Backbone as a chain_set.jsonl record, in Angstrom:
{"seq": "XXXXXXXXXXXXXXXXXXXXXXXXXXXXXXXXXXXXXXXXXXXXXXXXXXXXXXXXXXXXXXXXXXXXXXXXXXXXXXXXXXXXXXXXXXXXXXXXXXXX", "coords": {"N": [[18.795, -8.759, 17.819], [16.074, -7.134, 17.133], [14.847, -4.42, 15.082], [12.532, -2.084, 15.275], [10.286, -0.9, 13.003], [9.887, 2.114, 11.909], [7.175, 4.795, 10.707], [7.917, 7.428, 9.513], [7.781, 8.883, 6.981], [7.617, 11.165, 4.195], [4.653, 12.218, 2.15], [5.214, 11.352, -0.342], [6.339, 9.001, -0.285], [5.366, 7.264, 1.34], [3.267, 5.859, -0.701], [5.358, 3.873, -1.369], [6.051, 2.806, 1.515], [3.79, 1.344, 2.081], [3.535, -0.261, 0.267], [5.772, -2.269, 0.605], [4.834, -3.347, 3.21], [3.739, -5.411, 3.285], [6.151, -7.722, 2.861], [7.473, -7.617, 4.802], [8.616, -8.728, 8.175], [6.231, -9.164, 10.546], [4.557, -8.575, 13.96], [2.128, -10.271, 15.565], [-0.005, -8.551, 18.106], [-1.078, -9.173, 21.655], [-2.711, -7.227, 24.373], [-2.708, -7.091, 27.476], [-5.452, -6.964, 29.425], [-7.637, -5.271, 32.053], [-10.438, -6.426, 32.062], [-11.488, -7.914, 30.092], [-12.024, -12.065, 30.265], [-10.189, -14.934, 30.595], [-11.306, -17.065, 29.188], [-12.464, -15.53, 27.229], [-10.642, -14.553, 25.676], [-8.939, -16.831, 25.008], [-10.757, -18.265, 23.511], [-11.28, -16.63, 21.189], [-8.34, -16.722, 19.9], [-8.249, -18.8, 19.318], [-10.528, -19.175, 17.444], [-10.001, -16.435, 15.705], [-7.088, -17.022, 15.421], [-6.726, -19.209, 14.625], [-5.32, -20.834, 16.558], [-4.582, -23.758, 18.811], [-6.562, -25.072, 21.219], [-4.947, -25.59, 23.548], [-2.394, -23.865, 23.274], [-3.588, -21.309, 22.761], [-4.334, -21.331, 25.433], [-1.91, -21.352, 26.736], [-0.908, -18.726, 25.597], [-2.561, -17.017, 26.68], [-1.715, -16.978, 29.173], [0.644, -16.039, 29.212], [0.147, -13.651, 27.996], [-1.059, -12.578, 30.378], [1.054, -12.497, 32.393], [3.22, -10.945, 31.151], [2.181, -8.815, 29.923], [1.732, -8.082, 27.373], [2.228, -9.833, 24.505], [3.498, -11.81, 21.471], [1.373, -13.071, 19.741], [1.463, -14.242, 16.861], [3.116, -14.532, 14.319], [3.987, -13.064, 10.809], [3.3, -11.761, 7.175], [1.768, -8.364, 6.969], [-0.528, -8.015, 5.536], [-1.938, -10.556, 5.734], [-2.137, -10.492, 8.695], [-3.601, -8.261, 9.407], [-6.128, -8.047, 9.223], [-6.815, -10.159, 11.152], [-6.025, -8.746, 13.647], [-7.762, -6.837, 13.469], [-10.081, -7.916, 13.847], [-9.495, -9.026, 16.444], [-9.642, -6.894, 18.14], [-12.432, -5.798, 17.276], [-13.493, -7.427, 18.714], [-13.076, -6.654, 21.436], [-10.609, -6.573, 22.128], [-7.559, -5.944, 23.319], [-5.075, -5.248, 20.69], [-2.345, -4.509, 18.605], [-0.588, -4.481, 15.407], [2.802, -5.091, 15.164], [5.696, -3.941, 13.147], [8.441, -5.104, 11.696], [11.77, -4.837, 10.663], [13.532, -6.507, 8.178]], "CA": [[17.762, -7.822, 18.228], [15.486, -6.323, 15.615], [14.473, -3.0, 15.195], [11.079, -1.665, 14.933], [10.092, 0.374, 11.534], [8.649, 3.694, 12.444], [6.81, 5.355, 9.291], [7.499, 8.875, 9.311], [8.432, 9.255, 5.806], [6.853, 12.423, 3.479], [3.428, 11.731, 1.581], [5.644, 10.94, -1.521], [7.391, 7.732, 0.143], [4.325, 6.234, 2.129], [2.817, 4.518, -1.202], [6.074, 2.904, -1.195], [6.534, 1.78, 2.363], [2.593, 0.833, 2.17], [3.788, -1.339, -0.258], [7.257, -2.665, 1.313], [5.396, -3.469, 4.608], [3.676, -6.756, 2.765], [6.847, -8.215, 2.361], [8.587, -7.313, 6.179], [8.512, -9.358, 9.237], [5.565, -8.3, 11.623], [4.122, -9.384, 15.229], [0.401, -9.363, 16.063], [0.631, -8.385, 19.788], [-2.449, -8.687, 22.227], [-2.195, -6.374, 25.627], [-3.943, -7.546, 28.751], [-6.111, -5.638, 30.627], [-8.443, -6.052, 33.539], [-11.807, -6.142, 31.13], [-11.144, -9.647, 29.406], [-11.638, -12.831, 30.782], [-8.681, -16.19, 30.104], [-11.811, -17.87, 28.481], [-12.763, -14.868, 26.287], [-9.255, -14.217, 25.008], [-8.457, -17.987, 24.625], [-12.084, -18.501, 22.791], [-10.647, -15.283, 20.447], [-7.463, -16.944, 19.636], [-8.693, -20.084, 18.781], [-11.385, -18.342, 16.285], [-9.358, -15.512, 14.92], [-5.817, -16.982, 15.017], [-6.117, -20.728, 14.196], [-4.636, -21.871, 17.64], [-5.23, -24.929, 19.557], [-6.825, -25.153, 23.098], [-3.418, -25.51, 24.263], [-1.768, -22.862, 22.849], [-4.451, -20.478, 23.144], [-3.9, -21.3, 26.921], [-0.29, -20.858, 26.979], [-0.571, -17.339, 25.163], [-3.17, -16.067, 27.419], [-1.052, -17.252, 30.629], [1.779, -15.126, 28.858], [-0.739, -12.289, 27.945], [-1.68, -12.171, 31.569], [1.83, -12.094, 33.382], [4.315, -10.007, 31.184], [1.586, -7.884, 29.949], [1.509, -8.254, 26.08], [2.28, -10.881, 23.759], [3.409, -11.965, 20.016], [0.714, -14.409, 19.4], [1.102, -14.442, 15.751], [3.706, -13.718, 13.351], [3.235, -13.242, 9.212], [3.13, -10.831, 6.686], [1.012, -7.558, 7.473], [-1.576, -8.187, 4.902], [-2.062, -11.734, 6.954], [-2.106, -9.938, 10.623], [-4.293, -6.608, 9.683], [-7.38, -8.802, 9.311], [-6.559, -10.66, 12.399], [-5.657, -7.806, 14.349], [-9.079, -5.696, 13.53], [-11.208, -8.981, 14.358], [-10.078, -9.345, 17.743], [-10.127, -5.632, 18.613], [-13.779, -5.715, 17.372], [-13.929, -8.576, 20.02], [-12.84, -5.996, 22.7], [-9.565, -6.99, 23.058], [-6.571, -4.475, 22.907], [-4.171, -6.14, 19.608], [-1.659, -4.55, 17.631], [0.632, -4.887, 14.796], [4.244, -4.219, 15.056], [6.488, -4.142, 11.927], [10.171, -4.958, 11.631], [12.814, -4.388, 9.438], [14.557, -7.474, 8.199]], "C": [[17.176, -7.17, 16.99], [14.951, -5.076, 16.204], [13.368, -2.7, 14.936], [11.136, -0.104, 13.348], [9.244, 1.081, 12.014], [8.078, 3.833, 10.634], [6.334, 6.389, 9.22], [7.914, 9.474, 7.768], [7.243, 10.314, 5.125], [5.949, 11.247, 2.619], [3.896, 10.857, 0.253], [6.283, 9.485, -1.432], [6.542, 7.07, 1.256], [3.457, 5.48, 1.115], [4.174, 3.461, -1.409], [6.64, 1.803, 0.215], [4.898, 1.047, 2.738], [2.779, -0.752, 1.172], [4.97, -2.368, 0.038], [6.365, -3.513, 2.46], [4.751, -5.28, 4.275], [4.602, -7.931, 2.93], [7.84, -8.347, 4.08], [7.937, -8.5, 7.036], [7.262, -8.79, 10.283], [5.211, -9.592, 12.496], [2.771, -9.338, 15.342], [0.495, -9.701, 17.776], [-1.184, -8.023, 20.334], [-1.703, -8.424, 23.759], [-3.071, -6.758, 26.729], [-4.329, -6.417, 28.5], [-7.332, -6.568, 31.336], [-10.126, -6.269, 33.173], [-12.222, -7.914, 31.148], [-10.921, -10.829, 30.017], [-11.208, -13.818, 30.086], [-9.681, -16.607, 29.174], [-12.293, -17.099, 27.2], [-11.214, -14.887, 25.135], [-8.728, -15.419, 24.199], [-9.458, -18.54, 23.449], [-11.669, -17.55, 21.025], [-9.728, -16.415, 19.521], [-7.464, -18.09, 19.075], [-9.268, -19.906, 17.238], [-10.296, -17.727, 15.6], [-7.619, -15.962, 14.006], [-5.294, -18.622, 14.543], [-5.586, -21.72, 15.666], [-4.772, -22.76, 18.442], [-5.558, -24.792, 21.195], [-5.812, -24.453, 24.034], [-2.402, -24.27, 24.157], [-2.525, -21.619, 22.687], [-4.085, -19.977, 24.558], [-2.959, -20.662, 27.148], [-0.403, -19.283, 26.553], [-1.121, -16.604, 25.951], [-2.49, -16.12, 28.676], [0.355, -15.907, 30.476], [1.305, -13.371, 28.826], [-0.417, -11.663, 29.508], [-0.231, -11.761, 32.648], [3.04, -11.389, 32.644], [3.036, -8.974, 30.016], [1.232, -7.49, 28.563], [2.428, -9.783, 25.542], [2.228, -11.07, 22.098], [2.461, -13.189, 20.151], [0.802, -15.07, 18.121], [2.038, -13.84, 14.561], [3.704, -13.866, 11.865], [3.972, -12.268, 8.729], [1.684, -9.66, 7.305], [-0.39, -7.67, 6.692], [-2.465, -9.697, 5.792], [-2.879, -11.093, 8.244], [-2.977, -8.83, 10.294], [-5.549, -6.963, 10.295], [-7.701, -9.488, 10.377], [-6.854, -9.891, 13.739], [-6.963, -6.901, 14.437], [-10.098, -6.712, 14.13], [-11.029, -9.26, 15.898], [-10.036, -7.845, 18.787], [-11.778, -5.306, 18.596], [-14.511, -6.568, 18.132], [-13.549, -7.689, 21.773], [-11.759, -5.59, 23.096], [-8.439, -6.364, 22.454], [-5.327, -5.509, 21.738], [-3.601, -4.998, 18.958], [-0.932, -4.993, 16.753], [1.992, -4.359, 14.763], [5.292, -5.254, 13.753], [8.076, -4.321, 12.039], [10.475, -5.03, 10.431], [13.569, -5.971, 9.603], [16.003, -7.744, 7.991]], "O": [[17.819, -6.764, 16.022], [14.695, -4.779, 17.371], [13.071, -3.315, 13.912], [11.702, 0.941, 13.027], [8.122, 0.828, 12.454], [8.464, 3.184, 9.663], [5.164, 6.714, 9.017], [8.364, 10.615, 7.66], [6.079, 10.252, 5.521], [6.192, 10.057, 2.418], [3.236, 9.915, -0.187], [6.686, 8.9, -2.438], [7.115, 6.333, 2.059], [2.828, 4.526, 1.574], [3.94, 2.268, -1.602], [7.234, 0.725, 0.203], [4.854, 0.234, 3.661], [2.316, -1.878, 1.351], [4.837, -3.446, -0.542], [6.997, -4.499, 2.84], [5.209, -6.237, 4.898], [4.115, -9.046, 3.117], [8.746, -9.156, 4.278], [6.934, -9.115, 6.675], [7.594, -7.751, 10.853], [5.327, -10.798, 12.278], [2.231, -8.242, 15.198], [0.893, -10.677, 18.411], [-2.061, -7.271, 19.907], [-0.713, -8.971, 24.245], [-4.288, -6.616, 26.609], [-3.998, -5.416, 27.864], [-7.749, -7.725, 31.282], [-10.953, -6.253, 34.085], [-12.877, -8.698, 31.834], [-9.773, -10.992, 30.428], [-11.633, -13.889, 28.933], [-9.191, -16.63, 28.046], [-12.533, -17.745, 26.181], [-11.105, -15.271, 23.971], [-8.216, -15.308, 23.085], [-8.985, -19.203, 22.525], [-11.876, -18.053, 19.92], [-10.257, -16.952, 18.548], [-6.574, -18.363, 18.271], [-8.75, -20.297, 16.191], [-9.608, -18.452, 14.881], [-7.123, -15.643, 12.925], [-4.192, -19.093, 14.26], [-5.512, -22.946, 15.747], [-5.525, -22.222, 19.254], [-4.802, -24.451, 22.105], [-5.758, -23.475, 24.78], [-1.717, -23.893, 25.108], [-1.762, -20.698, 22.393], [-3.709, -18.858, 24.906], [-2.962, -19.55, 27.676], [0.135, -18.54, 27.374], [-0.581, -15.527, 26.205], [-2.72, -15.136, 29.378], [0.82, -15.162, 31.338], [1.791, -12.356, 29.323], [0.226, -10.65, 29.786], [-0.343, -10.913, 33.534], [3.989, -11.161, 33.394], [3.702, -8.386, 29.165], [0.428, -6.563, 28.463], [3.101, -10.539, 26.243], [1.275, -10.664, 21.433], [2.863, -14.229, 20.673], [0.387, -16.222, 18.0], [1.731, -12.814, 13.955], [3.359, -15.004, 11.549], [4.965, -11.801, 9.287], [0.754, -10.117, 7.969], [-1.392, -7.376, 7.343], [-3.554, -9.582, 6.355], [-4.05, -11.283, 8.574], [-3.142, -8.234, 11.359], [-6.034, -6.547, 11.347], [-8.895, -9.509, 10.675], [-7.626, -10.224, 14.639], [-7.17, -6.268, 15.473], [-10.941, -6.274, 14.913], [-11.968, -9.62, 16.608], [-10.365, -7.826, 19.973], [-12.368, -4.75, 19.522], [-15.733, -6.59, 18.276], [-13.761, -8.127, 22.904], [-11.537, -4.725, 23.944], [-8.331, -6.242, 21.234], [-4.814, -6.508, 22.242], [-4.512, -4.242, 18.621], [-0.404, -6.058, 17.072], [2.236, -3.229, 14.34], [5.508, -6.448, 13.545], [8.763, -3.443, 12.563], [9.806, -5.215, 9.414], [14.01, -6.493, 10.627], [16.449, -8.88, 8.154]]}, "num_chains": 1, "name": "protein.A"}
């Protein structure tokens, strides 16, 4: 089980975990909702994340019945760029960070 990295640390110890988070494990996570249709999302994922038809498919089928989804895992420098492109497509995405 992994743990999620919070980042409440003082002003003096956030250029260091700004720089740490490069190097960590992260998820890029997209969240249904009732807005977005299978062909928008899958059209998205294709574009933004590299993924094939097929696997586009499969993620949005996953999207759609447990309600979010890792579509994409990397470094955070990788996933930020990712992650802002298909939000500016509509569509609800975060990044979540772990600790390795």
């Amino acid at each position: 089980m992994k743990a999620v990295k919070t980042h409440t640390d003082t002003r003096s110890r956030e250029a260091v975990d700004v720089l740490s988070i490069a190097d960590e494990s992260c998820s890029l996570i997209v969240w249904n909702d009732d807005v977005n249709t299978f062909e928008w999302v899958i059209t998205t994922l294709m574009e933004v994340c590299g993924h094939s038809e097929q696997q586009a498919e499969q993620c949005s089928m996953i999207i759609h019945t447990k309600g979010k989804y890792a579509v994409k895992e990397g470094s955070y420098d990788i996933l930020k760029p990712q992650c802002d492109a298909i939000t500016d497509r509509g569509i609800n995405a975060t990044i979540e960070v772990f600790e390795q």
